[in-house]
PDB file of C-alpha atoms in Angstrom:
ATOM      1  CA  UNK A  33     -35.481  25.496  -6.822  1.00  0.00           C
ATOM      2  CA  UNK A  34     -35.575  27.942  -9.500  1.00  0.00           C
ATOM      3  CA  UNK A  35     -32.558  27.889 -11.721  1.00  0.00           C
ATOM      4  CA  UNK A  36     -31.285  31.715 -12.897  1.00  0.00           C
ATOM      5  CA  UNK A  37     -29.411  31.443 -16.055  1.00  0.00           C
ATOM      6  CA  UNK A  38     -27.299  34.339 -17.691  1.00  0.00           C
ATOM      7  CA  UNK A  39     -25.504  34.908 -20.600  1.00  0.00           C
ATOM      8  CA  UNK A  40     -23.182  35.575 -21.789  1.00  0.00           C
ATOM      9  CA  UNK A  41     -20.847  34.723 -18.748  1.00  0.00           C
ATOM     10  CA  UNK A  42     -18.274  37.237 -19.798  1.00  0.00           C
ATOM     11  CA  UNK A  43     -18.445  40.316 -22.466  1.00  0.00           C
ATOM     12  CA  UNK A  44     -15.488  42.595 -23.460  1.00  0.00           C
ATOM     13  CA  UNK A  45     -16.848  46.281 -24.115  1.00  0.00           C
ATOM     14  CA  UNK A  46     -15.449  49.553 -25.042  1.00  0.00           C
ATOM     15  CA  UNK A  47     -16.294  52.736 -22.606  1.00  0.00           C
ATOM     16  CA  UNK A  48     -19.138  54.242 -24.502  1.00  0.00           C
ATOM     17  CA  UNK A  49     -20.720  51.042 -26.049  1.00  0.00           C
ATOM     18  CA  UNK A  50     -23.734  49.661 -25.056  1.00  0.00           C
ATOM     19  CA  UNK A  51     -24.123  46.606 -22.771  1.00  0.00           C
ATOM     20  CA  UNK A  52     -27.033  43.870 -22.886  1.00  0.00           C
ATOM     21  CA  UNK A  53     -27.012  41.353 -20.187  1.00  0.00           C
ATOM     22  CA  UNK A  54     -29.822  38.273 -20.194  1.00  0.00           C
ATOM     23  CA  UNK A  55     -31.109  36.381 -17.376  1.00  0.00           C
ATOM     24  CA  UNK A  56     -33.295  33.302 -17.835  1.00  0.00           C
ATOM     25  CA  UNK A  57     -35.626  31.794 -15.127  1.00  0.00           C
ATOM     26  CA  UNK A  58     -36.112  28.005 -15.190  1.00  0.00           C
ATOM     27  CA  UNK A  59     -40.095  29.418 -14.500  1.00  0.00           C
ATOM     28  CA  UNK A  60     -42.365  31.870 -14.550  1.00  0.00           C
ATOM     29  CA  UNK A  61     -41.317  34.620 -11.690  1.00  0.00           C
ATOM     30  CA  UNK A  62     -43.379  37.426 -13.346  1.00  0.00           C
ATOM     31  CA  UNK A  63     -41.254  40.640 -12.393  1.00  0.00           C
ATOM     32  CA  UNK A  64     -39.915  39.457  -8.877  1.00  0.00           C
ATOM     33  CA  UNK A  65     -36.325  39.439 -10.098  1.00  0.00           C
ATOM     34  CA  UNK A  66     -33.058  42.037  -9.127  1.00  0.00           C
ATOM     35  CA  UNK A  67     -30.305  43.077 -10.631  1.00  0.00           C
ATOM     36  CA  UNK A  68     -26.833  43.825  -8.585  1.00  0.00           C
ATOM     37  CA  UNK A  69     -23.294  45.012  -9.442  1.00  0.00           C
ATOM     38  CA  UNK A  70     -20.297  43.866  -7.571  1.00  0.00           C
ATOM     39  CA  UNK A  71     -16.908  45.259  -8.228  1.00  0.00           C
ATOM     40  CA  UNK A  72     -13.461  43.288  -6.818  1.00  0.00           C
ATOM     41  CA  UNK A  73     -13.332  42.719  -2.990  1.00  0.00           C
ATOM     42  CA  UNK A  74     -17.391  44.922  -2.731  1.00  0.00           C
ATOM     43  CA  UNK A  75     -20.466  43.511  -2.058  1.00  0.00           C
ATOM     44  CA  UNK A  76     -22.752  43.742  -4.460  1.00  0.00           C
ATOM     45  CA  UNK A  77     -24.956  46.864  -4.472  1.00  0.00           C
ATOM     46  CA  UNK A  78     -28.700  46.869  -5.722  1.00  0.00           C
ATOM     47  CA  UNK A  79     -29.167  48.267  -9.532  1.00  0.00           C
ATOM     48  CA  UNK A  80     -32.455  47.690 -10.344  1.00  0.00           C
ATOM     49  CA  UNK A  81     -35.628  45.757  -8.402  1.00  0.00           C
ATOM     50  CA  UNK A  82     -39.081  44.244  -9.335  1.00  0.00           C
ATOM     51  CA  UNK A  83     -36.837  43.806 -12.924  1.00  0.00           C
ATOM     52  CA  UNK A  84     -37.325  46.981 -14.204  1.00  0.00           C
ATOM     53  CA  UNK A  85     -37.054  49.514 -11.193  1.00  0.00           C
ATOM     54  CA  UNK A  86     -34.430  51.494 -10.667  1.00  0.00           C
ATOM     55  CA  UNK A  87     -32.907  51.663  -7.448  1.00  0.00           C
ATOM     56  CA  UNK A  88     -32.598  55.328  -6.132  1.00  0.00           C
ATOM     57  CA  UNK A  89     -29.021  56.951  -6.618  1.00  0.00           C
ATOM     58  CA  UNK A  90     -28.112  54.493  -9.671  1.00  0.00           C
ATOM     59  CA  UNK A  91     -27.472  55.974 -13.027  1.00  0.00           C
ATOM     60  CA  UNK A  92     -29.950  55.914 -15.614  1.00  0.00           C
ATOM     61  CA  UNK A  93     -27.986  54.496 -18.163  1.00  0.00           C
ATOM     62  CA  UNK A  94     -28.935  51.562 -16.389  1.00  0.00           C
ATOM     63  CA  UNK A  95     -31.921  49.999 -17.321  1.00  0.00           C
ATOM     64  CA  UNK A  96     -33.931  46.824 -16.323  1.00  0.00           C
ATOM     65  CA  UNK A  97     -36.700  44.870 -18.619  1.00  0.00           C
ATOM     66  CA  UNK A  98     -38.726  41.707 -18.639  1.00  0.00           C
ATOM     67  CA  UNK A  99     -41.107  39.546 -16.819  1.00  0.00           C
ATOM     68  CA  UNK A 100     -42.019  36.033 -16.775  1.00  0.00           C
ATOM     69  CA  UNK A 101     -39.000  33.887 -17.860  1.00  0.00           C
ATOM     70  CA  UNK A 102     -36.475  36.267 -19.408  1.00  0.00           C
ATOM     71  CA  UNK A 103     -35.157  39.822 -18.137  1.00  0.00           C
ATOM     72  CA  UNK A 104     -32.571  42.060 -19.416  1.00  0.00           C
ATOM     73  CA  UNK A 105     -30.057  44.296 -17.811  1.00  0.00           C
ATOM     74  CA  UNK A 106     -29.026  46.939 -20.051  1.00  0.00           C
ATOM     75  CA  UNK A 107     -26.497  49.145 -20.129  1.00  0.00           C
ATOM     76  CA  UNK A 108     -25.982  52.528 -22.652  1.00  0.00           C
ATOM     77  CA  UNK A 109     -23.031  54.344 -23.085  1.00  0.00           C
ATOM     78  CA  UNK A 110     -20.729  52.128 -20.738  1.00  0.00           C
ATOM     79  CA  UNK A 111     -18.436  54.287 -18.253  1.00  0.00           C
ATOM     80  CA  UNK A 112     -15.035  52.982 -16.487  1.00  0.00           C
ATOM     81  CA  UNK A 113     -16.710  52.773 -12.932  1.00  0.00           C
ATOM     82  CA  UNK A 114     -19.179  49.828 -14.823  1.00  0.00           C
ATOM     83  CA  UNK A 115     -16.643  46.889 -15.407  1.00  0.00           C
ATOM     84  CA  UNK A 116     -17.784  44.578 -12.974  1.00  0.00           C
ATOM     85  CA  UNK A 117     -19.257  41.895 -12.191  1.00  0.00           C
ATOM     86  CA  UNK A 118     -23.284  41.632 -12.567  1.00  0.00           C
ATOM     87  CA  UNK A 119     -25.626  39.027 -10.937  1.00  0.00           C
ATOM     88  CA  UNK A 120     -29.319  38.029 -11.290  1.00  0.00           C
ATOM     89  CA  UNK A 121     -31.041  37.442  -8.703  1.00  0.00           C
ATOM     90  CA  UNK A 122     -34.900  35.852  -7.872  1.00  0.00           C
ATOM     91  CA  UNK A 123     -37.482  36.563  -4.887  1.00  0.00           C
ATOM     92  CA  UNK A 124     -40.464  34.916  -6.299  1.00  0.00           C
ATOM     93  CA  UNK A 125     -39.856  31.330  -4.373  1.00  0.00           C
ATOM     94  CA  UNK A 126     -37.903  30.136  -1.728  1.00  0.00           C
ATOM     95  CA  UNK A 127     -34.923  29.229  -1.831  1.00  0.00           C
ATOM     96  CA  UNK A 128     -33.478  32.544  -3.434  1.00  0.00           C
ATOM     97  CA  UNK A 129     -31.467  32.127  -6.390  1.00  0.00           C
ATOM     98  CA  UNK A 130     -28.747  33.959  -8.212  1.00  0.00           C
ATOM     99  CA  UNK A 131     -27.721  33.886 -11.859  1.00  0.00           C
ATOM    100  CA  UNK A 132     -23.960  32.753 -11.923  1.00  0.00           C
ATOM    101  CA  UNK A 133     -23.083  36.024 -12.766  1.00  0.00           C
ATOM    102  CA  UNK A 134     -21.630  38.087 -16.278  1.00  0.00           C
ATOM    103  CA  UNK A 135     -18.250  40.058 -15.858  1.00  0.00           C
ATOM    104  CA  UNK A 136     -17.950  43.216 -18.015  1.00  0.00           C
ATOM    105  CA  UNK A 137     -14.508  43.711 -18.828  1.00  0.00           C
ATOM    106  CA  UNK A 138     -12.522  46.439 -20.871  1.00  0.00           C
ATOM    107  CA  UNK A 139     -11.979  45.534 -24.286  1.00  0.00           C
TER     108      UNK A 139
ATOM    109  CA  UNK B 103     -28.217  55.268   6.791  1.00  0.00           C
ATOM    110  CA  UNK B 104     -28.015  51.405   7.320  1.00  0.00           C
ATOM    111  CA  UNK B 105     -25.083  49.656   7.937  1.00  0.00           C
ATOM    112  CA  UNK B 106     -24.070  46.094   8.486  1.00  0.00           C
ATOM    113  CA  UNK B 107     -21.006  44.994  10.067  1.00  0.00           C
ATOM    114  CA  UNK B 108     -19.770  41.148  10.135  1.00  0.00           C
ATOM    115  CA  UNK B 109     -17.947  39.555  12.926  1.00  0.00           C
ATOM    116  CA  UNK B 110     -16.508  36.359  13.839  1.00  0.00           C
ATOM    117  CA  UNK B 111     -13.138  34.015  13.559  1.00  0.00           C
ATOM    118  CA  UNK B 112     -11.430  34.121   9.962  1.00  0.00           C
ATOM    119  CA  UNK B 113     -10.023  30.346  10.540  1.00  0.00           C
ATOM    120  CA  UNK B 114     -12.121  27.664  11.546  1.00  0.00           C
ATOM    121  CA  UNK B 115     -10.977  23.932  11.699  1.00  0.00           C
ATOM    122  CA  UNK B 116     -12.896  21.465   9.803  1.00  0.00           C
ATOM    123  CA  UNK B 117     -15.869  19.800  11.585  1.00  0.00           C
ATOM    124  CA  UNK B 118     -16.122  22.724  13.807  1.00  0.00           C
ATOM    125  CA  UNK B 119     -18.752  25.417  14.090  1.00  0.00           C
ATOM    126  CA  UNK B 120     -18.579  28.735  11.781  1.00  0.00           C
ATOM    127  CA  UNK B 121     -20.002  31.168  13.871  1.00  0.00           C
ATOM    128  CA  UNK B 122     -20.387  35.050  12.421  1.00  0.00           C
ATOM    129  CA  UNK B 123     -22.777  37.887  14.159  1.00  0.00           C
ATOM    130  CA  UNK B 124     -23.953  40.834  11.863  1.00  0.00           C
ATOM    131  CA  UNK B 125     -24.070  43.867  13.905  1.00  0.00           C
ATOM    132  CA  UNK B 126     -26.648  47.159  12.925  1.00  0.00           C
ATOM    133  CA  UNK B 127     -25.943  50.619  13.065  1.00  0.00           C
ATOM    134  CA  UNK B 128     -28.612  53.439  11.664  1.00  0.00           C
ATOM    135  CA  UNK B 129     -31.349  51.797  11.914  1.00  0.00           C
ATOM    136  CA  UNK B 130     -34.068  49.159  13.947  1.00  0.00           C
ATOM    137  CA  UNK B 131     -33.461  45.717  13.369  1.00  0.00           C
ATOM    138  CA  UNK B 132     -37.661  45.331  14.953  1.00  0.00           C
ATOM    139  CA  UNK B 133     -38.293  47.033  11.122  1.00  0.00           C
ATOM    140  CA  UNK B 134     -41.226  45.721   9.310  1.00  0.00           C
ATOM    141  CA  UNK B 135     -40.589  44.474   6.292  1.00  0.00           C
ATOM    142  CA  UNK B 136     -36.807  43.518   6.899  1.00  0.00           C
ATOM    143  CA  UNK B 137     -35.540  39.909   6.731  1.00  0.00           C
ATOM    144  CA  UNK B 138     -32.009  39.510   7.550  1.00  0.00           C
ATOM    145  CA  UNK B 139     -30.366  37.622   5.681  1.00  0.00           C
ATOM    146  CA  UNK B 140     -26.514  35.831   5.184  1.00  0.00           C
ATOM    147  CA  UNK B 141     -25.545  34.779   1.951  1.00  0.00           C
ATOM    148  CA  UNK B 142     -22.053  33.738   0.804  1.00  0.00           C
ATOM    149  CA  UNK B 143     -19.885  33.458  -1.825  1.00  0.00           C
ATOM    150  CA  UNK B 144     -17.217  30.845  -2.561  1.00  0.00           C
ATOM    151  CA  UNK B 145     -13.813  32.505  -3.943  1.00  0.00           C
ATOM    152  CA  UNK B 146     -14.108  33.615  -7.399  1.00  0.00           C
ATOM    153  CA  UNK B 147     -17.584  32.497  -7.371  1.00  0.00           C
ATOM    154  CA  UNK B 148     -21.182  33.674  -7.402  1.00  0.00           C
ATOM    155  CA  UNK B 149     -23.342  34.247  -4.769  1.00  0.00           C
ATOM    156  CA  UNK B 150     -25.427  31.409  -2.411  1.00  0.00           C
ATOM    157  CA  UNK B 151     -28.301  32.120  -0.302  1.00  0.00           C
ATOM    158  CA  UNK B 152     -27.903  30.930   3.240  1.00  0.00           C
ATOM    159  CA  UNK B 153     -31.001  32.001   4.703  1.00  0.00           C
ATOM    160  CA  UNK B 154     -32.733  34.604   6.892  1.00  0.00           C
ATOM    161  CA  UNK B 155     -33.791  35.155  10.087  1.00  0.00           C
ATOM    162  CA  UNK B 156     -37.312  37.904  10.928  1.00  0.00           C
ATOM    163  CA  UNK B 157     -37.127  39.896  14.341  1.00  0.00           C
ATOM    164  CA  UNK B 158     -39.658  38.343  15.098  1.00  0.00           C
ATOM    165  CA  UNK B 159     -37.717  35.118  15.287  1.00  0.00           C
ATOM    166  CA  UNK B 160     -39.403  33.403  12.143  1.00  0.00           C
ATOM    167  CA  UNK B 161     -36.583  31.790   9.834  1.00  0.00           C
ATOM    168  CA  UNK B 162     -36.080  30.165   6.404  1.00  0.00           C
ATOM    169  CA  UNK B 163     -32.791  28.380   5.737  1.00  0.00           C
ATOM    170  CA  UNK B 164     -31.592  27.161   2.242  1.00  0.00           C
ATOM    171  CA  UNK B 165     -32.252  23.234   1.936  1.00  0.00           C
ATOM    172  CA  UNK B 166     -28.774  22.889   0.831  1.00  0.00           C
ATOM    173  CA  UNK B 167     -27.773  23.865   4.314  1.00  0.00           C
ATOM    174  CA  UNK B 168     -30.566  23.905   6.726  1.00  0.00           C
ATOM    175  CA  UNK B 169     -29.317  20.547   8.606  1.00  0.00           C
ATOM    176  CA  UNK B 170     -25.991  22.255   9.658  1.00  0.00           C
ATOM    177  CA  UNK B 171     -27.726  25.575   9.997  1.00  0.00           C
ATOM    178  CA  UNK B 172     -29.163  28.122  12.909  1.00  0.00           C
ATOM    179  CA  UNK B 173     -29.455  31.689  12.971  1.00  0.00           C
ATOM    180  CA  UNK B 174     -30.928  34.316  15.944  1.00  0.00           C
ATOM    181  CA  UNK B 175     -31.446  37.538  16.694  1.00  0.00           C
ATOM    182  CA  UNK B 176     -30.926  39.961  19.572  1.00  0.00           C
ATOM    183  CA  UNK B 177     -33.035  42.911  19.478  1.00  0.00           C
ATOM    184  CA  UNK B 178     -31.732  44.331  22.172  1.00  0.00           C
ATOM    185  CA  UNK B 179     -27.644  44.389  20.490  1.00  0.00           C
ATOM    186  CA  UNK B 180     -29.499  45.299  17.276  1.00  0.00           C
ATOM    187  CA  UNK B 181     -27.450  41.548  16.174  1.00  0.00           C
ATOM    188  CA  UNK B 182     -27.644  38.501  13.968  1.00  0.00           C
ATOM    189  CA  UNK B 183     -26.222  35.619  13.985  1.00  0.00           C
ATOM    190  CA  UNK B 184     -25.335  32.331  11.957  1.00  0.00           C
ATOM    191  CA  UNK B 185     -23.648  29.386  13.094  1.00  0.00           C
ATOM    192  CA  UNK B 186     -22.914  26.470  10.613  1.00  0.00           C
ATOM    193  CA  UNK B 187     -21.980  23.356  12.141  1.00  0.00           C
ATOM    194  CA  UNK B 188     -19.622  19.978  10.675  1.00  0.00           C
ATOM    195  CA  UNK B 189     -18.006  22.464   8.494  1.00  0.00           C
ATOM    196  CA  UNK B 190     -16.048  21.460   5.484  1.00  0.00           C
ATOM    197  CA  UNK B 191     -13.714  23.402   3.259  1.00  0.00           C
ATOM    198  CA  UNK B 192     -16.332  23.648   0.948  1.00  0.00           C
ATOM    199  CA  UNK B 193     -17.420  26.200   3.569  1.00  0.00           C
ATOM    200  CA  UNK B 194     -14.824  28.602   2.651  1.00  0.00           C
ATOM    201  CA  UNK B 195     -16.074  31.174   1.333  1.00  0.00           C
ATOM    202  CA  UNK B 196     -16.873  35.270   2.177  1.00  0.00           C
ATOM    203  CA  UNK B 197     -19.970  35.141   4.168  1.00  0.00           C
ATOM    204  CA  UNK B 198     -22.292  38.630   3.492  1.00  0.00           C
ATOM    205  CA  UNK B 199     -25.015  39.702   6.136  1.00  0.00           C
ATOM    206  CA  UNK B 200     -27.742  41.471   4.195  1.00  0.00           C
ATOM    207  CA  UNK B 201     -30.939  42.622   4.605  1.00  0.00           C
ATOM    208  CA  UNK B 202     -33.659  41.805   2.119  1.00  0.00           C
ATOM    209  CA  UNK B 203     -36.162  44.701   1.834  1.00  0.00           C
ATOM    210  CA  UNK B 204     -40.109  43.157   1.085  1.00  0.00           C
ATOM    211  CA  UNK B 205     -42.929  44.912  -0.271  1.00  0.00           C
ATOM    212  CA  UNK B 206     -45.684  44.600  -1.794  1.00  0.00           C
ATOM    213  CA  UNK B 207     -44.664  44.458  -5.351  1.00  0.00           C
ATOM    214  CA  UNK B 208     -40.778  44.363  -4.522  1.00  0.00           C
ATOM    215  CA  UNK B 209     -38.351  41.789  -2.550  1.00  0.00           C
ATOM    216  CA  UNK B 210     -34.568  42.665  -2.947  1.00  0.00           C
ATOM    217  CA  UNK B 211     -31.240  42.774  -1.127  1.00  0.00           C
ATOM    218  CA  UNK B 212     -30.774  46.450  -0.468  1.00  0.00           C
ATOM    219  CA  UNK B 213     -28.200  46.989   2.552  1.00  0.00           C
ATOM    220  CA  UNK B 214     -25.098  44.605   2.874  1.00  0.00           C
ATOM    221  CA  UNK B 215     -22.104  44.184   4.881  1.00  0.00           C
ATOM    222  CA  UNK B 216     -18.450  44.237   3.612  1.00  0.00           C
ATOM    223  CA  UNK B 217     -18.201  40.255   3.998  1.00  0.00           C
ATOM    224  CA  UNK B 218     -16.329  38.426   6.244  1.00  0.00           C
ATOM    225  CA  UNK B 219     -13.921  35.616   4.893  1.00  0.00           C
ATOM    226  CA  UNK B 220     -13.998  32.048   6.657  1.00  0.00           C
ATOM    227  CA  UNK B 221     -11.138  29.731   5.787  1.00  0.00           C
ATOM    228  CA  UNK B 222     -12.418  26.195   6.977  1.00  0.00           C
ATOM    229  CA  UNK B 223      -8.434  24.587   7.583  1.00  0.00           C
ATOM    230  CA  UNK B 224      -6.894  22.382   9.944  1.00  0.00           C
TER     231      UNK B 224
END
């Protein structure tokens, strides 16, 4: 299986201040990897796709980037609706894997 | 718009069966390109893929669960289904139908349902 890795687990931000989220791939998945917000007692909701797409109706201060082993999730100019919970998540083998997740908090 | 609806007992005794049905609304579950999927999440925890299931009938099931694990559709109820047998608490958890969206450069989790909480307890 491939292992999804992200860091940091937690991250105490400010609204306005900008956000970088990593997720590592135990191997090479080129760009098959997805980004996805969940918020308390939600599913989680598609952000971005093929690691740097952005998924239609999503703000663009959300931003994806990476390929092969390490990806970013970015966020600029964090707004109140954004603390939450944020999760990794590869397609490029079976079984499908998620990173263990990185909750955005208010500082 | 797509929408996914879980159903299926909140309380299931241990060594029983867990069974849930995802039902579909605004759209066909014959699409192309469409696996649907369950995946679950343990309370307070991150998310586990269970598996999916094709219209077609074609499935893939997680290792970590594919002895204990069936799923089937019914085109004709536009339905899902999972049942997970010789459950455990360890099974508790809020089970999500989903449906994974594949293309050719692109393979994501785009429609989902509001989860459905099992609580495996005698």
């Amino acid at each position: 299986d491939i292992q999804m890795t992200q860091s940091p687990s937690s991250v105490s931000a400010s609204v306005g201040d900008r956000v970088t989220i990593t997720c590592r791939a135990s191997q090479d998945i080129s760009t098959w990897l997805a980004w996805y917000q969940q918020k308390p007692g939600k599913a989680p909701k598609n952000l971005i796709f093929a690691a740097s797409s952005l998924q239609s109706g999503v703000p663009s201060r959300f931003s994806g980037s990476g390929s092969g082993t390490e990806f970013t999730l970015t966020i600029t100019s964090l707004q109140p609706e954004d603390f939450a919970t944020y999760y990794c998540q590869q397609a490029k083998s079976l079984p499908l894997t998620f990173g263990g997740g990185t909750k955005v908090e208010i500082k | 718009q797509v929408q996914l609806q879980e159903s299926g007992p909140g309380l299931v005794k241990p060594s029983q069966t867990l069974s849930l049905t995802c039902t579909v609304s605004g759209g066909s579950i014959s699409s192309d390109g469409y696996y649907w999927s369950w995946i679950r999440q343990h309370p307070g925890k991150g998310l586990e893929w269970i598996g999916y299931i094709y219209y077609s009938g074609s499935t893939y099931y997680n290792p970590s669960l594919k002895s204990r694990l069936s799923m089937s559709v019914d085109t004709s109820k536009s339905q899902f289904s999972l049942k997970l047998n010789s459950v455990t608490a360890a099974d508790t958890a809020i089970y999500y139908c989903a449906i994974k969206i594949v293309g050719t450069f692109f393979d994501y989790f785009d429609y989902w349902g509001q989860g459905s909480l099992v609580t495996v307890s005698s």
